[in-house]
Each structure stands twice: as structure tokens, then as C-alpha cells.
CSV table of C-alpha atoms in Angstrom, one decimal:
chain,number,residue,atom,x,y,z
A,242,UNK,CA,-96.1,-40.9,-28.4
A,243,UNK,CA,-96.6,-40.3,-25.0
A,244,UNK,CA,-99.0,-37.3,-23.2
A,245,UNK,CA,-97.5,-34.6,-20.9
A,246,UNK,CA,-98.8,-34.3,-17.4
A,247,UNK,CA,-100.1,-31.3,-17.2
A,248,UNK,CA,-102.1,-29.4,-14.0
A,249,UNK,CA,-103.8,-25.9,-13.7
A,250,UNK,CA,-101.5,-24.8,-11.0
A,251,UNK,CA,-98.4,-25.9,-13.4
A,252,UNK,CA,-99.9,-23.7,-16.5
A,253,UNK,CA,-100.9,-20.5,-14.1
A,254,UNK,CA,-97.1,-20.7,-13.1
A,255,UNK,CA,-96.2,-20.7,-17.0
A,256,UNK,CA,-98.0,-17.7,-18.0
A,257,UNK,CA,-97.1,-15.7,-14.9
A,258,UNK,CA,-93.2,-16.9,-15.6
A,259,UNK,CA,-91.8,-19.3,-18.3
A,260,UNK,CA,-88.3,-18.9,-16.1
A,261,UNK,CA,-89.7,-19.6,-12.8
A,262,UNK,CA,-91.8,-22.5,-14.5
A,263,UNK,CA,-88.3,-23.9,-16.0
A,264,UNK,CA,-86.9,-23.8,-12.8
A,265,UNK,CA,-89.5,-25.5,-10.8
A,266,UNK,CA,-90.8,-28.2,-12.8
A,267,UNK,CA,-88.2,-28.7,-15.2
A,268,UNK,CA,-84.8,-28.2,-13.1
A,269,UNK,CA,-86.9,-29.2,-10.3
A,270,UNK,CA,-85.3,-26.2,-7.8
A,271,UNK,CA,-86.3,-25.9,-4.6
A,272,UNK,CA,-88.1,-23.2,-2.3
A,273,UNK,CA,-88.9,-22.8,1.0
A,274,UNK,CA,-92.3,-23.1,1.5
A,275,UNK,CA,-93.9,-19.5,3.2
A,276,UNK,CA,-95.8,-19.6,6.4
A,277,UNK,CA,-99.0,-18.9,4.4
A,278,UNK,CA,-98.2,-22.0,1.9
A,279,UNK,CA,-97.3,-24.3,4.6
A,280,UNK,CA,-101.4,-22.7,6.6
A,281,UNK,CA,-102.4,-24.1,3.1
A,282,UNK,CA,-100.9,-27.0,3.4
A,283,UNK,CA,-102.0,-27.7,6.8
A,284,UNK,CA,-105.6,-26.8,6.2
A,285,UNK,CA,-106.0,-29.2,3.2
A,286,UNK,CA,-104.6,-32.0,4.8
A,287,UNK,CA,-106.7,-31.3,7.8
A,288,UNK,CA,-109.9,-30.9,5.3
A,289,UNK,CA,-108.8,-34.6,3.4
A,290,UNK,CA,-109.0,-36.8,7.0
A,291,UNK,CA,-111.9,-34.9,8.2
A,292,UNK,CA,-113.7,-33.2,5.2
A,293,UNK,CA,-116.6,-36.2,5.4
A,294,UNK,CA,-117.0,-35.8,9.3
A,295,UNK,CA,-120.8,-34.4,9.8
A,296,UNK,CA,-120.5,-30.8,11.2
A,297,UNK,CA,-123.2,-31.7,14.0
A,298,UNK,CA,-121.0,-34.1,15.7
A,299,UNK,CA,-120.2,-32.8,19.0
A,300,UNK,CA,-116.1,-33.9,19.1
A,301,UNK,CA,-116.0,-32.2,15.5
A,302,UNK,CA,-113.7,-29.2,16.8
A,303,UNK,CA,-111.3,-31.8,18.4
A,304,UNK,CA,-111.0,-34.0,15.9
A,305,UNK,CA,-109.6,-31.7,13.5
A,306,UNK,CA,-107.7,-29.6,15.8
A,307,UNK,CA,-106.0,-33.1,17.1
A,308,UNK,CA,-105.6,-33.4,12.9
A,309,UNK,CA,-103.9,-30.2,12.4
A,310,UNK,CA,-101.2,-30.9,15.3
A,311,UNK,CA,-100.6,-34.0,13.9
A,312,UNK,CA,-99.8,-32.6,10.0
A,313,UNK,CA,-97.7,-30.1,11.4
A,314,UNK,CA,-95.7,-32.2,13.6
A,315,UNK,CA,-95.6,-34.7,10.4
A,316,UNK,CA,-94.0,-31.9,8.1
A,317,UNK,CA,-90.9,-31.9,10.7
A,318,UNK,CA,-89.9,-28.7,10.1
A,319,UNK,CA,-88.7,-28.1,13.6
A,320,UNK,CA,-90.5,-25.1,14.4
A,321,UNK,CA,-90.2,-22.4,17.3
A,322,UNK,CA,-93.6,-22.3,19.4
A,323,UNK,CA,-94.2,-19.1,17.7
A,324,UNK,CA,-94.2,-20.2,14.3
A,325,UNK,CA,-96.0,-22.9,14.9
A,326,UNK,CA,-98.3,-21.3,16.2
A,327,UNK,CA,-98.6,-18.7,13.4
A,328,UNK,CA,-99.6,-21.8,11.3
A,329,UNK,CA,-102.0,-23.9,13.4
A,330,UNK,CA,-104.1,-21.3,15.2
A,331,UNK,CA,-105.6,-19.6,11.5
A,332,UNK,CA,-106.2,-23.5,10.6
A,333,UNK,CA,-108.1,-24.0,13.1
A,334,UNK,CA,-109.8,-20.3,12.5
A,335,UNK,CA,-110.7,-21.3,9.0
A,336,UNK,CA,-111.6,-24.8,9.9
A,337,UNK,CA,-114.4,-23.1,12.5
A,338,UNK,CA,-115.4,-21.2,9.9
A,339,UNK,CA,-116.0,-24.1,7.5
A,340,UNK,CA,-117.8,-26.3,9.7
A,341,UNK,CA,-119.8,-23.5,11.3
A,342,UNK,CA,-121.1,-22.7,7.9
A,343,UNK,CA,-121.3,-25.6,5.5
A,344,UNK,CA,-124.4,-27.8,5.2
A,345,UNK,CA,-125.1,-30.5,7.2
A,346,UNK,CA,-124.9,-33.5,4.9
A,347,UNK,CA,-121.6,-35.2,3.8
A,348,UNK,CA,-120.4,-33.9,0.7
A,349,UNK,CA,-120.3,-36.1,-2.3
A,350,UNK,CA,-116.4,-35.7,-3.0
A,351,UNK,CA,-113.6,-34.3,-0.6
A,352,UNK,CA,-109.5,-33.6,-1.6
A,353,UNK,CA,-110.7,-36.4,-4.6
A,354,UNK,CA,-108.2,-36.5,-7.1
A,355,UNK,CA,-108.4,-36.5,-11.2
A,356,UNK,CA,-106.4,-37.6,-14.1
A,357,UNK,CA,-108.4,-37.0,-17.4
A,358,UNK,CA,-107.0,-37.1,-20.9
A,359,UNK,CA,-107.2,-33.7,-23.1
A,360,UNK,CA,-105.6,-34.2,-26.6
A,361,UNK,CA,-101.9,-35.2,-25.7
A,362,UNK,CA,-101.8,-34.0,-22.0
A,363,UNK,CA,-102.8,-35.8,-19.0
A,364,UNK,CA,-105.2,-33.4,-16.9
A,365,UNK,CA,-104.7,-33.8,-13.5
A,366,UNK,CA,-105.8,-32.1,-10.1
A,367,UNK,CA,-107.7,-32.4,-6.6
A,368,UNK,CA,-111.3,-30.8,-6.2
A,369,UNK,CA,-111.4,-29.9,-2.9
A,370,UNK,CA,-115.2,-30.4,-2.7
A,371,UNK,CA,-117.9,-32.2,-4.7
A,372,UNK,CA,-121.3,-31.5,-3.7
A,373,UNK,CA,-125.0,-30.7,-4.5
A,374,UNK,CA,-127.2,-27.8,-3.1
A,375,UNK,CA,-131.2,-27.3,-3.9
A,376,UNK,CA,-130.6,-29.6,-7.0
A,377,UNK,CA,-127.4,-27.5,-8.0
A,378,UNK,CA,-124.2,-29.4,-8.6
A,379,UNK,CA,-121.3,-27.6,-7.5
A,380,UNK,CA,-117.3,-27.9,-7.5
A,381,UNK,CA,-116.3,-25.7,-3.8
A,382,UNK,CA,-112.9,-24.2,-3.9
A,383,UNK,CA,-111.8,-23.4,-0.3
A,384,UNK,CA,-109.0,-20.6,-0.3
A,385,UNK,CA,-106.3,-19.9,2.6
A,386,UNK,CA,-105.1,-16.9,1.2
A,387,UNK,CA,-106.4,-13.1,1.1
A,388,UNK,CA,-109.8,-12.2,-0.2
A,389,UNK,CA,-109.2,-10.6,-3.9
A,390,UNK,CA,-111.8,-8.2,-3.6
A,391,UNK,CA,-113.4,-7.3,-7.0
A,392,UNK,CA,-110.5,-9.2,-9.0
A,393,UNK,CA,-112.1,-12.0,-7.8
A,394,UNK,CA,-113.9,-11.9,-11.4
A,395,UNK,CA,-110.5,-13.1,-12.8
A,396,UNK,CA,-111.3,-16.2,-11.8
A,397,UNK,CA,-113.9,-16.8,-14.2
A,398,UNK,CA,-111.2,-17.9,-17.2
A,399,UNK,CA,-108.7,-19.1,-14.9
A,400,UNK,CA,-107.4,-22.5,-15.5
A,401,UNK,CA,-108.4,-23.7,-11.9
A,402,UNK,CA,-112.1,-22.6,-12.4
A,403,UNK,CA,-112.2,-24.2,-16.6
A,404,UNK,CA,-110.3,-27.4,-15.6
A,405,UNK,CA,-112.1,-28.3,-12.7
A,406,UNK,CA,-115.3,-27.5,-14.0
A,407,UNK,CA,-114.6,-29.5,-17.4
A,408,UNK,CA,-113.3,-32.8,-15.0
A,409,UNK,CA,-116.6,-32.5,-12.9
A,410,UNK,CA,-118.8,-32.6,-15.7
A,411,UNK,CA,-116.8,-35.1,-17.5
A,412,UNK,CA,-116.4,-37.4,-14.5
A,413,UNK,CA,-119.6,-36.8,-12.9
A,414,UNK,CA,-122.2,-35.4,-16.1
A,415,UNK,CA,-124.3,-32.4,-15.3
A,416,UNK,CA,-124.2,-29.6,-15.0
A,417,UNK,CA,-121.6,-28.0,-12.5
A,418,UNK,CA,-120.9,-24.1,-11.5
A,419,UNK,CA,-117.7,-23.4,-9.6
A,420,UNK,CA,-117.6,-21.9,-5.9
A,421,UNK,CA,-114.8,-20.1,-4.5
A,422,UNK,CA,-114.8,-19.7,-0.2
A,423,UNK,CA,-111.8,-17.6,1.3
A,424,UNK,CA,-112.2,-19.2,4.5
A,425,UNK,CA,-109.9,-16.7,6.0
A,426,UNK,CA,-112.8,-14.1,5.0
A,427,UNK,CA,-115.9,-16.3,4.8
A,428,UNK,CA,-116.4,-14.5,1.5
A,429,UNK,CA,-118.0,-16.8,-1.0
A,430,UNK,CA,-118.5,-16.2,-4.9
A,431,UNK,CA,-120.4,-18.4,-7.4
A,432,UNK,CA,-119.2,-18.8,-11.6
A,433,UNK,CA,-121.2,-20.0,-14.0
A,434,UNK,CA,-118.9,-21.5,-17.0
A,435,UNK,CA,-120.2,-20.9,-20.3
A,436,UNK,CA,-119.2,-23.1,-23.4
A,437,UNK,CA,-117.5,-19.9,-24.9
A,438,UNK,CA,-115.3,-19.4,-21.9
A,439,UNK,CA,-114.5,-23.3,-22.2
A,440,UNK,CA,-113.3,-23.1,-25.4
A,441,UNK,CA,-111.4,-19.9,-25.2
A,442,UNK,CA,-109.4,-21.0,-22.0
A,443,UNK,CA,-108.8,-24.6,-23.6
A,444,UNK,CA,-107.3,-22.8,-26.8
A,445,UNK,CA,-104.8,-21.4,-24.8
A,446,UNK,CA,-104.1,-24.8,-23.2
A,447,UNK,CA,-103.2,-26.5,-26.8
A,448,UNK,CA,-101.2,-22.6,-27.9
């Protein structure tokens, strides 16, 4: 018997909408991807060529600017001037404010992907970011989107945060806690994971 792929992003979409869900990853439908998907988009790629790069280096801001043209262009969605420039200008803003603000080492991990067993599913996702701080082992989470203010405290049962901090542990051992950065905002929030949230998020996986 084989295992079902199975990623966070895939069971968010489930419990928000079985329909939608049915339509995207099992008739395999079609959207047109938003301008703030697509500054998503953009920014990851961006962060997966140059997310090693030391943040001292003085070419640092053209490098990834020169990156970020070159991923658009790539897509070949034959944009106006305006909207692309709707889409590269806040990459470039959010890419400032990462490499103004994070440390100066190279992190241990960047856009590294994971495919992990868990009963009869195949785990599998991208940490944007593994790294250590003061001794603290860490999974970072940068977001494109809007800050969600106080409902950022949903996050702390999410799938995204309980997956990714179960693979880091398992891959890695340790002891991990789970940042979130909305670049957009440069509003940062810290979770610590506890065993009970583990297990009460993972029961919801096998349900």
C-alpha cells in the first residue's frame, strides 16, 4: 500500500474548503495567480539564489535586485510596466528589510526542502530558514502578506508551525521554536511548540 503526499499548505486548504481542495489538487483547476501571490513568489525565489549571500557584502542590494528581475522576466507573464512594477518594487522593499535586519552569519538552511514519513503520508515542505541564535535553534518563516495583528496567535496549532517544527527536530534533533517575520511589516513573533500541541494538531492529521 502506498502513502499519500501530503503538505501543510494542502491540509490548511482542506479545512478552510473540502470543494476548493477537490478542485485544486484533485481536478487539478487552474487559478490565476494574484499580484500578492506572484510578490510571494518572486521574493522566495529571490531568498533561494541569494538567502546564503552574507548581508555585509557590499554588491548585496544588486545582486538580489538583478535576481528579482530575472524571476519575473522568467515567469513570462507579459506584464505592463505597471504591474510589474507592483511586483518587483515591494520585493525589493522586503528584501531590504531582511538583509538590513538579519544576523550576519550564513544561516544553516535556506528554501531547503523535506519529505519525511508520518504513518501512511509522505510529509513534505520547504523551511524557508534554518538557523541558530545565542544557542537557540530556530525554524524562520518569512511572510509576504499582511501582518495578522493579534490572530497571529493562530499560528501556534497551525499545520505550517507543527509540521515544520516536527521535520526540524526530526531531521536536525534539538530542540527548535518556530519564528514568523512579515517582512512587509518587520513584525517578528516567536512559538514555542509543546508536546501537547504536537499531538493535538497531528490527531487532526490522521482524522
Amino acid at each position: 500500500e502506498g502513502t499519500m503526499g501530503m503538505s501543510q499548505s494542502k491540509l490548511s486548504t482542506y479545512a478552510r474548503c473540502p470543494y476548493f481542495y477537490k478542485l485544486l489538487y484533485v481536478d487539478g483547476a487552474k487559478f490565476p495567480k494574484t499580484t500578492p501571490l506572484l510578490i510571494g513568489t518572486v521574493a522566495h525565489k529571490v531568498m533561494e539564489n541569494c538567502g546564503n549571500l552574507l548581508p555585509q557584502r557590499m554588491d548585496i542590494r544588486q545582486i538580489y535586485s538583478d535576481a528579482a528581475k530575472s524571476i519575473i522576466n522568467e515567469l513570462g507573464l507579459g506584464l505592463t510596466k505597471q504591474q510589474y512594477a507592483e511586483i518587483y518594487y515591494p520585493v525589493i522593499s522586503m528584501l531590504d528589510t531582511f538583509y538590513a535586519n538579519y544576523p550576519v552569519n550564513k544561516p544553516m538552511a535556506v528554501e531547503q526542502k523535506f519529505i519525511l514519513p508520518y504513518k501512511n503520508l509522505t510529509m513534505t515542505g520547504v523551511f524557508d530558514i534554518i538557523d541558530r541564535s545565542a544557542g537557540e535553534l530556530y525554524i524562520l518563516d518569512y511572510k509576504t502578506g499582511r501582518f495578522m495583528g493579534s490572530d497571529w496567535l493562530s499560528l501556534l496549532s497551525s499545520f505550517q508551525t507543527v509540521i515544520y517544527h516536527w521535520a526540524a527536530e526530526t531531521i536536525y534533533g534539538g530542540s527548535f521554536v518556530v519564528k514568523y517575520w512579515w517582512l512587509k511589516w518587520n513584525e517578528r513573533r516567536t512559538l514555542n511548540i509543546t508536546p501537547e500541541i504536537r499531538a493535538k494538531t497531528f490527531r487532526k492529521i490522521s482524522n
